[in-house]
XYZ file of N, CA, C and O in Angstrom:
784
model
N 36.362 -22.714 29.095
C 35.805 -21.918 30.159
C 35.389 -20.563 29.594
O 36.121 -19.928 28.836
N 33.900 -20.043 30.083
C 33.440 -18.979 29.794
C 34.383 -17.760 30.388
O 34.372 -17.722 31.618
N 35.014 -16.982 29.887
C 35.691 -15.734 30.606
C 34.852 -14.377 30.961
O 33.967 -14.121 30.144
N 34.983 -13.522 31.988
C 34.328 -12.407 31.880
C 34.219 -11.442 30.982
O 33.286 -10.654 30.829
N 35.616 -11.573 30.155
C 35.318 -10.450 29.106
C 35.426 -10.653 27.582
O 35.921 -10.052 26.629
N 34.386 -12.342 27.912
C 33.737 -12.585 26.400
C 32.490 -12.599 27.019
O 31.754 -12.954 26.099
N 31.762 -12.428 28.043
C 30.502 -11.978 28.693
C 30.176 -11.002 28.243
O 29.225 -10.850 27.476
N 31.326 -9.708 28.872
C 31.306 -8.385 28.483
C 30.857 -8.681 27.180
O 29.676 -8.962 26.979
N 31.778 -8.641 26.184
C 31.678 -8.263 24.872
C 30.266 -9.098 23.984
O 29.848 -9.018 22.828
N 29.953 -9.687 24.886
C 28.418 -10.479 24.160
C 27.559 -9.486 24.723
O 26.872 -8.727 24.040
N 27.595 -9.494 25.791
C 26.425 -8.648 26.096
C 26.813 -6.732 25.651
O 25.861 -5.953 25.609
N 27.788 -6.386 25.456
C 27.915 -5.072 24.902
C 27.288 -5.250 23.357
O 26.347 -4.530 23.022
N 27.789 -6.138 22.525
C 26.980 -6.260 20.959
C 26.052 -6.473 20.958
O 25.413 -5.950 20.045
N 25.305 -7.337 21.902
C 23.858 -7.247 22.250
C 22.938 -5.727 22.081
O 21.849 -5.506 21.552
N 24.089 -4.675 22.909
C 23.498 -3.248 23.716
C 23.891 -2.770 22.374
O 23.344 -1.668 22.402
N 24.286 -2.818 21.577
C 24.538 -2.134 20.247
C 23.683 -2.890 19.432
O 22.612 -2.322 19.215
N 23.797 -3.819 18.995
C 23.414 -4.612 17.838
C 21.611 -4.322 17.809
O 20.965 -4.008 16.809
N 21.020 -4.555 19.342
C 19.720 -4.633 18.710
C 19.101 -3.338 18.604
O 18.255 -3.055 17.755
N 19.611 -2.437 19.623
C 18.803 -0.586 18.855
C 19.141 -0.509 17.541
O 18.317 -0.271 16.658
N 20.609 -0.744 17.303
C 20.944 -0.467 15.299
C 20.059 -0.923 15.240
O 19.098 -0.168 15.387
N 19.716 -2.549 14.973
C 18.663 -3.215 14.393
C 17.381 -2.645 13.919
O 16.876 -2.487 12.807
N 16.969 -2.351 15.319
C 15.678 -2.098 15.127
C 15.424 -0.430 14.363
O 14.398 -0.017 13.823
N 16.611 0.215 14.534
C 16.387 1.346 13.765
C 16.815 1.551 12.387
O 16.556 2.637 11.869
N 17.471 0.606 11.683
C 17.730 0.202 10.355
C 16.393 -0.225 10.250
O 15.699 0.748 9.955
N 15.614 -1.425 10.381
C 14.271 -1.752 10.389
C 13.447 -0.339 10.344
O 13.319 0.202 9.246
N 12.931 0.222 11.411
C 12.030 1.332 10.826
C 12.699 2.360 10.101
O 11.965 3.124 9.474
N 13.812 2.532 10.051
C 14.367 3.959 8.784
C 14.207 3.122 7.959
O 13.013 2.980 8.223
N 14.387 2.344 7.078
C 14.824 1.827 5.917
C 13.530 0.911 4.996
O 12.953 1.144 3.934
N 13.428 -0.384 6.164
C 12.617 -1.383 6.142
C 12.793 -2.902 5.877
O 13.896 -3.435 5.757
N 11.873 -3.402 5.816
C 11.830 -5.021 5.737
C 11.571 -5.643 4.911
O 11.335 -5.223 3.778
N 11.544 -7.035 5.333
C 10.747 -8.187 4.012
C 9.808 -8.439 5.288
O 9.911 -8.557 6.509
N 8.545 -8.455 3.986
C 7.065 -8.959 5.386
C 6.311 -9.953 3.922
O 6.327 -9.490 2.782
N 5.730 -11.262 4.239
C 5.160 -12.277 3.084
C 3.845 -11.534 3.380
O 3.336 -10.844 4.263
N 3.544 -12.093 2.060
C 2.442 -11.543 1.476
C 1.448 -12.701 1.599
O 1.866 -13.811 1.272
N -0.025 -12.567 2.101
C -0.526 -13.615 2.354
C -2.214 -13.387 1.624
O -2.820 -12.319 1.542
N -2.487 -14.182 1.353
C -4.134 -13.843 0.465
C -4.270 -13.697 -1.046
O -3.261 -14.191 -1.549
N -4.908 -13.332 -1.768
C -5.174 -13.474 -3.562
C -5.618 -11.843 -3.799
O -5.961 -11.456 -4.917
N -5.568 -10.853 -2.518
C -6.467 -9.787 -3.203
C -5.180 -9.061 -4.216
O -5.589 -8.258 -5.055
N -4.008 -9.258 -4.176
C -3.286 -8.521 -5.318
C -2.791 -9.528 -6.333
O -1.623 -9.545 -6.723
N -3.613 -10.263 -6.694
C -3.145 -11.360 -7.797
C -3.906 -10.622 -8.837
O -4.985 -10.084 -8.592
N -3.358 -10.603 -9.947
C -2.270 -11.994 -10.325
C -0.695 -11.465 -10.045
O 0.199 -12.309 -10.107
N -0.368 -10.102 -9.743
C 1.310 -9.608 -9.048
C 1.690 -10.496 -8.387
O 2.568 -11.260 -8.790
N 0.992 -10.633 -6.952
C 1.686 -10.982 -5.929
C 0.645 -12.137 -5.662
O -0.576 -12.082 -5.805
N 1.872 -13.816 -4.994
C 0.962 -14.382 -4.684
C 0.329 -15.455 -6.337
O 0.433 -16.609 -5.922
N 0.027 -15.508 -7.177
C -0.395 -15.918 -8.417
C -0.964 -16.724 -8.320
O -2.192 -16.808 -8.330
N 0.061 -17.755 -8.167
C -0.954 -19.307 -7.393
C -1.782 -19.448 -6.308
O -2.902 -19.959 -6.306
N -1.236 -19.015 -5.470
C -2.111 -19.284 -3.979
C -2.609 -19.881 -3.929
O -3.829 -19.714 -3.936
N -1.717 -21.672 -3.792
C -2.110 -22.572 -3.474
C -1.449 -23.117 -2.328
O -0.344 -22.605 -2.147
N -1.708 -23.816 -1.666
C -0.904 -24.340 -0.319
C 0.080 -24.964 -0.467
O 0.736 -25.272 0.529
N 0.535 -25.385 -1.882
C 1.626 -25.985 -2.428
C 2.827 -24.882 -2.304
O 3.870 -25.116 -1.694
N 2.589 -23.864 -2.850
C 3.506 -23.213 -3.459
C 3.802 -21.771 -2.460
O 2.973 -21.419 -1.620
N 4.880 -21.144 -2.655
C 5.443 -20.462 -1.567
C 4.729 -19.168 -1.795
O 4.445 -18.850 -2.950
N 4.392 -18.336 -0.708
C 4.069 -16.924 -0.803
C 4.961 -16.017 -0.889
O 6.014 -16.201 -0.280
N 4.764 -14.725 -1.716
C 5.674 -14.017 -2.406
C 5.587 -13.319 -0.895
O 4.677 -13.220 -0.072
N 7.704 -12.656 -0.953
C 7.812 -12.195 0.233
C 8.353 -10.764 -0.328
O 9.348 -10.889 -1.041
N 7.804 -9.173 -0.111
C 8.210 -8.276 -0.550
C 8.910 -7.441 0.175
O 8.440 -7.170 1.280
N 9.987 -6.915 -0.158
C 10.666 -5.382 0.714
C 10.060 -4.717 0.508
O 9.851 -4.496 -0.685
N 9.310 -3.886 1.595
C 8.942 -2.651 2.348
C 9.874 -1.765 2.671
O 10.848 -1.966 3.396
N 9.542 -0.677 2.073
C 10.919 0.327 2.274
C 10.076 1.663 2.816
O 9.277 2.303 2.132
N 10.385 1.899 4.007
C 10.058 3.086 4.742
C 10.335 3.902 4.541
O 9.719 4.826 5.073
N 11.270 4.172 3.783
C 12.559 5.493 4.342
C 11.452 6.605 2.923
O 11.593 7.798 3.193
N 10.949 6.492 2.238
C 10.264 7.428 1.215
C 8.995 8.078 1.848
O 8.486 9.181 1.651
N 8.728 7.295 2.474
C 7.319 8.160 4.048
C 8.111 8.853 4.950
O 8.080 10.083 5.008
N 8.877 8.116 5.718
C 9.873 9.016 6.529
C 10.152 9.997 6.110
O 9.662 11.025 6.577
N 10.917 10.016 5.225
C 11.651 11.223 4.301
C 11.204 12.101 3.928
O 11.652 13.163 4.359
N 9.987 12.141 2.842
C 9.420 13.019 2.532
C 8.130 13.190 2.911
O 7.571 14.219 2.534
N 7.556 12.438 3.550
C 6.082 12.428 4.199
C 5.301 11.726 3.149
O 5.592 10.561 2.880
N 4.234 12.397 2.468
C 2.948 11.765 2.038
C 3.162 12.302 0.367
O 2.624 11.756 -0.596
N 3.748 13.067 0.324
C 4.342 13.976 -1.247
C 4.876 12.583 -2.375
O 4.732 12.574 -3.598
N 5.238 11.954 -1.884
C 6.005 11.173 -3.319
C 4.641 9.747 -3.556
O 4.693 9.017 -4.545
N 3.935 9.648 -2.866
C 3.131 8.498 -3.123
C 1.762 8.782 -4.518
O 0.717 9.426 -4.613
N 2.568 7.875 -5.376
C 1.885 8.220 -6.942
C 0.862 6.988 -6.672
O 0.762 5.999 -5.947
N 0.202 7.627 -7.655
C -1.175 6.363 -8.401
C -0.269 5.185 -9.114
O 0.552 5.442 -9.995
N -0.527 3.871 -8.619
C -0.672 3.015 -9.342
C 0.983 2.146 -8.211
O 1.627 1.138 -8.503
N 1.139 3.038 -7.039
C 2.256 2.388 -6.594
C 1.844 1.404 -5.457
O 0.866 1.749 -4.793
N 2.424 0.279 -5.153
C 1.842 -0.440 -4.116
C 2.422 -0.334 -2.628
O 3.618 -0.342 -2.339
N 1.217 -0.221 -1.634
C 1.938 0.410 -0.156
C 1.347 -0.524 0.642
O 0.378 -1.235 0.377
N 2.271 -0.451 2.053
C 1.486 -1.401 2.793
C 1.240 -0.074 4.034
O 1.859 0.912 4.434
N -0.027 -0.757 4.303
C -0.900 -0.116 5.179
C -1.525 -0.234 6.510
O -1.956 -1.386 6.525
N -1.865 0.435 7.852
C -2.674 -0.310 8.599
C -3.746 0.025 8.510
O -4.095 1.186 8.299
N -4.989 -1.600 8.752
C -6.263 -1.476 8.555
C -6.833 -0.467 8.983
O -6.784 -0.392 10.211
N -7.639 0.782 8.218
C -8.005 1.534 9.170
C -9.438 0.886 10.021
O -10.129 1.631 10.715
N -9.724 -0.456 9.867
C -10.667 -1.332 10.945
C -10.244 -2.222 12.132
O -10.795 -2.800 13.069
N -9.027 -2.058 11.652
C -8.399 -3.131 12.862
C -6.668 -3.251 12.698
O -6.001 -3.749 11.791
N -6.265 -2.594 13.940
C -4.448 -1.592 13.694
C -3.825 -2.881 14.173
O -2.754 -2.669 14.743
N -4.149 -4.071 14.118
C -2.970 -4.810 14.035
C -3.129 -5.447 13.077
O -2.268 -6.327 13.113
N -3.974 -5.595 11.839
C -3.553 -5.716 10.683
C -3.101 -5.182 9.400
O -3.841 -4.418 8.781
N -2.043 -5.487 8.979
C -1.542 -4.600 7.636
C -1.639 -5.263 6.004
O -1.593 -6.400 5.534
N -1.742 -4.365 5.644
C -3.022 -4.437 3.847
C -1.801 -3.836 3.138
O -1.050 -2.943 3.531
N -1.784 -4.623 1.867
C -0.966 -4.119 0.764
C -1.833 -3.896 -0.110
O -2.717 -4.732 -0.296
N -1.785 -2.765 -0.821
C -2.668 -2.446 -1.548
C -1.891 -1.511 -3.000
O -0.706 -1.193 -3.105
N -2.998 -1.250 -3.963
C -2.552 0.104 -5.101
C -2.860 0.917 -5.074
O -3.903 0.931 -5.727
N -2.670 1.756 -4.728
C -3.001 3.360 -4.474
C -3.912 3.352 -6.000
O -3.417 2.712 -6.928
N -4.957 3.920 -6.174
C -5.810 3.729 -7.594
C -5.958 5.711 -7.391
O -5.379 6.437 -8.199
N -6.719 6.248 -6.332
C -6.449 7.843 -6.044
C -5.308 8.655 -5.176
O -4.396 8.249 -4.455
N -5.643 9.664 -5.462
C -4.908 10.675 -4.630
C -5.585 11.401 -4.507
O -6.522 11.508 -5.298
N -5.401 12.367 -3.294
C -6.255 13.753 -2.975
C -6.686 14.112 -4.526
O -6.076 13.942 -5.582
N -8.059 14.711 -4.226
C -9.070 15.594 -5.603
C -9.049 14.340 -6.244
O -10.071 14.521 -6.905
N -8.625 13.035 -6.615
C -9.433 12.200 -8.111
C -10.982 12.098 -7.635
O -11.527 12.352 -6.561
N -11.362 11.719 -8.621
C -12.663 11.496 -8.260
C -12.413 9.911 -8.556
O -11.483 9.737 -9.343
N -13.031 8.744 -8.104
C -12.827 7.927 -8.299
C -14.223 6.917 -8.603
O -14.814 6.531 -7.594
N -14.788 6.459 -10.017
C -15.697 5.264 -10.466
C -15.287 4.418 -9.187
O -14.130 4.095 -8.919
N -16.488 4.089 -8.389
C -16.498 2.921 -6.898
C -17.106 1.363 -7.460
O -17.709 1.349 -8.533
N -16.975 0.473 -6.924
C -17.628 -0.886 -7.886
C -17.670 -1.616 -6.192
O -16.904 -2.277 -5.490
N -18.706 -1.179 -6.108
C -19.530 -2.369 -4.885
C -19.638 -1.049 -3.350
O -20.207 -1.355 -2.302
N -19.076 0.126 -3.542
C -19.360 1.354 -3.073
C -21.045 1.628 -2.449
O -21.899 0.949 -3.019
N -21.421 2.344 -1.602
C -22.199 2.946 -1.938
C -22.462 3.947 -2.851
O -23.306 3.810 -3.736
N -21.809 4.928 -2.702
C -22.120 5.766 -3.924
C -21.083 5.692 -5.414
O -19.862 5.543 -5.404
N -21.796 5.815 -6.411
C -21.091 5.672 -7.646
C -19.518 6.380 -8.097
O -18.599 5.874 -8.741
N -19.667 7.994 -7.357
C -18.179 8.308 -7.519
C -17.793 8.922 -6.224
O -18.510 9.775 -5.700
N -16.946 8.611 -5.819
C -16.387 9.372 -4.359
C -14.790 10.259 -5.041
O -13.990 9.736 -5.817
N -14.699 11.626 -4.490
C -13.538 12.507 -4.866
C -12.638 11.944 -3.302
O -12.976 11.681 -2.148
N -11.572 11.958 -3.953
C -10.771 11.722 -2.744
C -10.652 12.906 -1.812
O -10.422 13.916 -2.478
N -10.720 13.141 -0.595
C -10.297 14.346 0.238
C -8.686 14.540 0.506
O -7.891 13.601 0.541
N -8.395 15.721 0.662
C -7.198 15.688 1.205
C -6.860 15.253 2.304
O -7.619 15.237 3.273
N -5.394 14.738 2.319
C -5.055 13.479 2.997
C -5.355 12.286 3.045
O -4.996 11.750 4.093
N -5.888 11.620 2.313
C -6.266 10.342 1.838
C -6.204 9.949 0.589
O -6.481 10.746 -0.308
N -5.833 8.669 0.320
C -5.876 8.181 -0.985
C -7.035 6.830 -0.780
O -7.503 6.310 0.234
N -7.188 6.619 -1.933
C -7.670 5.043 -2.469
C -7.029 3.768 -2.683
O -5.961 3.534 -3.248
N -7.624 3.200 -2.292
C -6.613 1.948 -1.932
C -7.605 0.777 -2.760
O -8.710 0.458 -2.322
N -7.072 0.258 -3.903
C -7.278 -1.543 -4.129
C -6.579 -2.562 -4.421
O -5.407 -2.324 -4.714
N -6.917 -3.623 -4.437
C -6.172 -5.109 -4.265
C -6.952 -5.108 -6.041
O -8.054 -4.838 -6.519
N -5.304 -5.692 -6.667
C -5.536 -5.999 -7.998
C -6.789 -7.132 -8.635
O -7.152 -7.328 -9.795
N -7.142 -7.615 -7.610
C -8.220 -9.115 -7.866
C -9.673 -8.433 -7.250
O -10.067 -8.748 -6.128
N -10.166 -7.795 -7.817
C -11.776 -6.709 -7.174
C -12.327 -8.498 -6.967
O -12.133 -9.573 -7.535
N -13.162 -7.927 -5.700
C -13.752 -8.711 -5.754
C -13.341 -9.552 -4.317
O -14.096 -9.906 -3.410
N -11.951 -9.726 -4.443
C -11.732 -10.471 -3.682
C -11.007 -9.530 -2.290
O -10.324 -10.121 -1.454
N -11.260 -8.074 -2.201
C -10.278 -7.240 -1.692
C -10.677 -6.982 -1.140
O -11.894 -6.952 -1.322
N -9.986 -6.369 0.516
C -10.608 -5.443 1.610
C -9.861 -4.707 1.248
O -8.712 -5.109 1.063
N -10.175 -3.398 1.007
C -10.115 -2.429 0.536
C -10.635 -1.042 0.594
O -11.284 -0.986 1.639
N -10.670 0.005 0.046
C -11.508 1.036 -0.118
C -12.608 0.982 -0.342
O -13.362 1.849 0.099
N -13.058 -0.046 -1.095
C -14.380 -0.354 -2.034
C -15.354 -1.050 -0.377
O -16.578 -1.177 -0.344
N -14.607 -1.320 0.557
C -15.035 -1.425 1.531
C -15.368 -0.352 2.346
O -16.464 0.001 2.781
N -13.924 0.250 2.528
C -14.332 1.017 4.221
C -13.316 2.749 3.523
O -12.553 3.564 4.043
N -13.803 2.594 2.409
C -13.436 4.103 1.899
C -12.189 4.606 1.848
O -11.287 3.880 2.266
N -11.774 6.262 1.212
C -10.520 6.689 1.362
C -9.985 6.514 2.553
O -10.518 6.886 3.598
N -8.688 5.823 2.451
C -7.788 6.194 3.663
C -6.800 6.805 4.291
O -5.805 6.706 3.573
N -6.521 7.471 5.401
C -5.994 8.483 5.743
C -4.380 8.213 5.460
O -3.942 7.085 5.682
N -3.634 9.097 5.043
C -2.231 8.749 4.624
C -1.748 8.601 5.459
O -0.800 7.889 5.128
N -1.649 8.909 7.204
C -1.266 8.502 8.360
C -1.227 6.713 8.610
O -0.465 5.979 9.239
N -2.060 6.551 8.041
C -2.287 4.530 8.167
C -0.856 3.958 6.790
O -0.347 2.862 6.552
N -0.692 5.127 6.285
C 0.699 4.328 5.365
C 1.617 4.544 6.161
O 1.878 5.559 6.807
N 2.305 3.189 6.090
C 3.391 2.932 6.177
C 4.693 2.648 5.687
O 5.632 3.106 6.338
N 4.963 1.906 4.548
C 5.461 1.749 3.226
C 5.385 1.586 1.760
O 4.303 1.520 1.176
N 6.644 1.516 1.102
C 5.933 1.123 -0.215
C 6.854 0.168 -0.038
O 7.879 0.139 0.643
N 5.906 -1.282 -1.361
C 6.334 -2.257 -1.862
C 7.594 -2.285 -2.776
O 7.299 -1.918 -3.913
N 8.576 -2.527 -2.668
C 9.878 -2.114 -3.898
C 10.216 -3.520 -4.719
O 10.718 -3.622 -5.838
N 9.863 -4.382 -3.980
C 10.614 -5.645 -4.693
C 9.923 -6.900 -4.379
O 9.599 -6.985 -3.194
N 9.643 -7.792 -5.045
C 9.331 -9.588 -4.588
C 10.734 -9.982 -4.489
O 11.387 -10.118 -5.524
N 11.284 -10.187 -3.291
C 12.386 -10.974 -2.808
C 12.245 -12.340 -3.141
O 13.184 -12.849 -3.753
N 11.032 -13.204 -2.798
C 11.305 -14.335 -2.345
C 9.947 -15.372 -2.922
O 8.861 -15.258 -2.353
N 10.078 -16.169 -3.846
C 11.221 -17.083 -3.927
C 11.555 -16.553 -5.187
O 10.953 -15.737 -5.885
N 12.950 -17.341 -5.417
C 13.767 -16.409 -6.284
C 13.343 -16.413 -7.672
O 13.937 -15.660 -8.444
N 12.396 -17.157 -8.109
C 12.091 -17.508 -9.291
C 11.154 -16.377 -9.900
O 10.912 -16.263 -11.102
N 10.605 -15.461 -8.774
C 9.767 -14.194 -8.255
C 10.375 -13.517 -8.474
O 9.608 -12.654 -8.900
N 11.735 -12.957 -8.573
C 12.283 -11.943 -8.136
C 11.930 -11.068 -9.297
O 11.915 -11.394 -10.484
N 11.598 -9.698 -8.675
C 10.912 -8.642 -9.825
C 10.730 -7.054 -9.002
O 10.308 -6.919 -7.854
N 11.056 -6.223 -9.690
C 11.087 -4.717 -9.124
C 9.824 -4.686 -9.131
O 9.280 -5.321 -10.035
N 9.211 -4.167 -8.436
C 7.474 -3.399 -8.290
C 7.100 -2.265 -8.547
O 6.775 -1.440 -7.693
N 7.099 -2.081 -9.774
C 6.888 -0.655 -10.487
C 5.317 0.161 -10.735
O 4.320 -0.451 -11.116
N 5.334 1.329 -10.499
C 4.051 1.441 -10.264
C 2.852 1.509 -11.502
O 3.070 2.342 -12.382
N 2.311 1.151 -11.553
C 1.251 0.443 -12.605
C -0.181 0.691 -12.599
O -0.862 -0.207 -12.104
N -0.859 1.848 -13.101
C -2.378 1.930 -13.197
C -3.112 0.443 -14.251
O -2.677 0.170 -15.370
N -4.157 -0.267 -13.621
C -4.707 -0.989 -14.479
C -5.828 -0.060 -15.297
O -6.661 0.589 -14.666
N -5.781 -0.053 -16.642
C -6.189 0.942 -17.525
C -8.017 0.681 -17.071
O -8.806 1.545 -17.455
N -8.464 -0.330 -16.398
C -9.887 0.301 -15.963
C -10.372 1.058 -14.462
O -11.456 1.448 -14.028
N -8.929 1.040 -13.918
C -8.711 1.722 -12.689
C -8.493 3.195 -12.527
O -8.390 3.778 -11.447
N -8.412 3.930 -14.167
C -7.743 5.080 -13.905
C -9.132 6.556 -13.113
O -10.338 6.365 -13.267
N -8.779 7.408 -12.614
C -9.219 8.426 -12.076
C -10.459 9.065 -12.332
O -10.277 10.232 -11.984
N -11.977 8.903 -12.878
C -12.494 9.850 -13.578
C -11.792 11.388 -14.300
O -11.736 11.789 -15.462
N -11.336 11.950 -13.022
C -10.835 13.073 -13.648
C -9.964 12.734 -15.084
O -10.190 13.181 -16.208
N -8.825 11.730 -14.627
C -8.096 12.191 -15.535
C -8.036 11.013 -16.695
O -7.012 10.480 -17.124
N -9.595 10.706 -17.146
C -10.112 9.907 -18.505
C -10.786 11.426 -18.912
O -11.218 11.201 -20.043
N -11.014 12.441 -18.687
C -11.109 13.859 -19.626
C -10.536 15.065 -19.831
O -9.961 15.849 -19.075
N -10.876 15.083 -21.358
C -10.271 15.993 -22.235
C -9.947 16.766 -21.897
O -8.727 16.932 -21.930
N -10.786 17.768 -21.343
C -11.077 19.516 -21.075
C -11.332 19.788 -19.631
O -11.802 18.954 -18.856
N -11.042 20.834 -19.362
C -11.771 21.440 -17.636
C -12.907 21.146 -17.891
O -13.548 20.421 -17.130
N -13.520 21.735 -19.238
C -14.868 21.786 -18.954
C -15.689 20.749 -18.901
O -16.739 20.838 -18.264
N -15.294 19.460 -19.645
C -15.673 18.676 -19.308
C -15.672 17.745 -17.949
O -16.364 16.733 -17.839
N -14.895 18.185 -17.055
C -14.966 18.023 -15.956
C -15.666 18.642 -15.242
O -16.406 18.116 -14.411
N -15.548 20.027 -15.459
C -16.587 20.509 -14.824
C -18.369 20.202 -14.844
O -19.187 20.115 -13.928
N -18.498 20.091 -16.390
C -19.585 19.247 -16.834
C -19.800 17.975 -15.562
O -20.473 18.036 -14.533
N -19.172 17.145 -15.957
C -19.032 16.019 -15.426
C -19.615 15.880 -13.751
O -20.591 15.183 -13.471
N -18.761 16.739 -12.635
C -19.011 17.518 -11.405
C -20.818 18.015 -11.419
O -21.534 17.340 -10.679
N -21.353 18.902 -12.056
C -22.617 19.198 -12.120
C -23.082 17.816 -12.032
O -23.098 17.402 -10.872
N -23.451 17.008 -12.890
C -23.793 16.076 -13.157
C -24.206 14.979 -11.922
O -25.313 14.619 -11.521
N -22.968 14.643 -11.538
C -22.638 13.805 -10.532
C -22.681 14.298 -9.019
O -22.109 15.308 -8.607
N -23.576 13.284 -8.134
C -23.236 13.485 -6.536
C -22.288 12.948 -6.284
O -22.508 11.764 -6.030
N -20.880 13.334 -6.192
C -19.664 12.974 -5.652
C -19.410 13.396 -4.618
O -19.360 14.611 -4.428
N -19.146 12.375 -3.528
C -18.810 12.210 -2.235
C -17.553 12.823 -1.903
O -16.543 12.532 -2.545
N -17.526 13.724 -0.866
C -16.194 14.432 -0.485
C -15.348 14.758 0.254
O -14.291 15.389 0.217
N -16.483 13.783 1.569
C -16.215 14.000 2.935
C -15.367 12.354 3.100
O -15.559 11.320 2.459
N -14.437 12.635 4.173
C -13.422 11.800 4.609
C -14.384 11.095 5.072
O -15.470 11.668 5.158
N -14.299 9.754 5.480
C -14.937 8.713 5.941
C -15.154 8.150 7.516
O -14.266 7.668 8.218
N -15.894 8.248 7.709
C -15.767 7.825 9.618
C -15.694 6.422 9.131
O -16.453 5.835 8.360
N -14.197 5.840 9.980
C -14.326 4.344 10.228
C -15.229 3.381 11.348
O -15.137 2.153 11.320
């Protein structure tokens, strides 16, 4: 026989259990699978219907915490589309505010990042929605960074942050100021934040 005060006590852990929950979830974060080829060969490799999709922890608590300050080049974050907010994009941060950034399928050839926005690509060009699409994006649309492939275990691997050496910054492939500055004359580099 059901008693009243194993009722109580289900429904009191209930009244506890799921606010913790859900606020361990956004302080901290989750495992969310990773679905598509645009960050292969990392994440995902095969992407075949055979084989399992890599599932990564998302860890919030480094946006929370410190805001937009700790997010380096070459780290992977997940994001919302800035085209459509119920989908979320894992991507590599490739800029940060001021890089100037070489574009490949862009309209214009170099775009400088503005403040508050970074650059965002999927390791497989080509195959990515991305920046190379719909431009810098506002650091407000981050949400986490990638820390780990959880799943499956044969995956398991820290996610360390990683420039691909033809991805790096214009700016910082030169020598001198002045050659940057050089460089700047030279070039119509784009500077204005992007209307989505």
């Amino acid at each position: 026989m059901f008693s009243f005060s194993a009722l109580k006590f289900v429904v009191k852990g209930f009244a506890i259990g799921i606010p913790a929950g859900i606020t361990i979830i956004d302080l901290i974060g989750y495992v969310a699978k990773v679905e598509g080829s645009s960050m292969q060969p990392l994440l995902n490799p095969d992407n075949s219907p055979a084989t399992a999709s890599d599932y990564v922890f998302l860890h919030n608590w480094p946006i929370i915490s410190n805001g937009y300050n700790e997010i380096e080049r070459g780290e992977i974050i997940a994001l919302i589309s800035p085209r459509d907010p119920k989908q979320r994009l894992i991507k590599r941060v490739i800029g940060v505010p001021g890089d100037i950034i070489e574009t490949s399928g862009s309209t214009k050839k170099y775009v400088r990042v503005p403040q508050g926005h970074l650059w965002v690509e999927g390791d497989h060009r080509g195959r990515s929605y991305d920046s190379t699409i719909f431009g810098p994006v506002a650091l407000g649309l981050v949400k986490s960074k990638a820390r780990a492939i959880v799943w499956p275990p044969y995956r398991w691997q820290l996610l360390q942050p990683y420039m691909l050496p033809d991805r790096v910054p214009v700016n910082l492939q030169s020598k001198t100021i002045s050659e940057v500055t050089e460089f700047l004359a030279l070039t119509n580099v784009e500077t204005k934040p992007p209307i989505y």
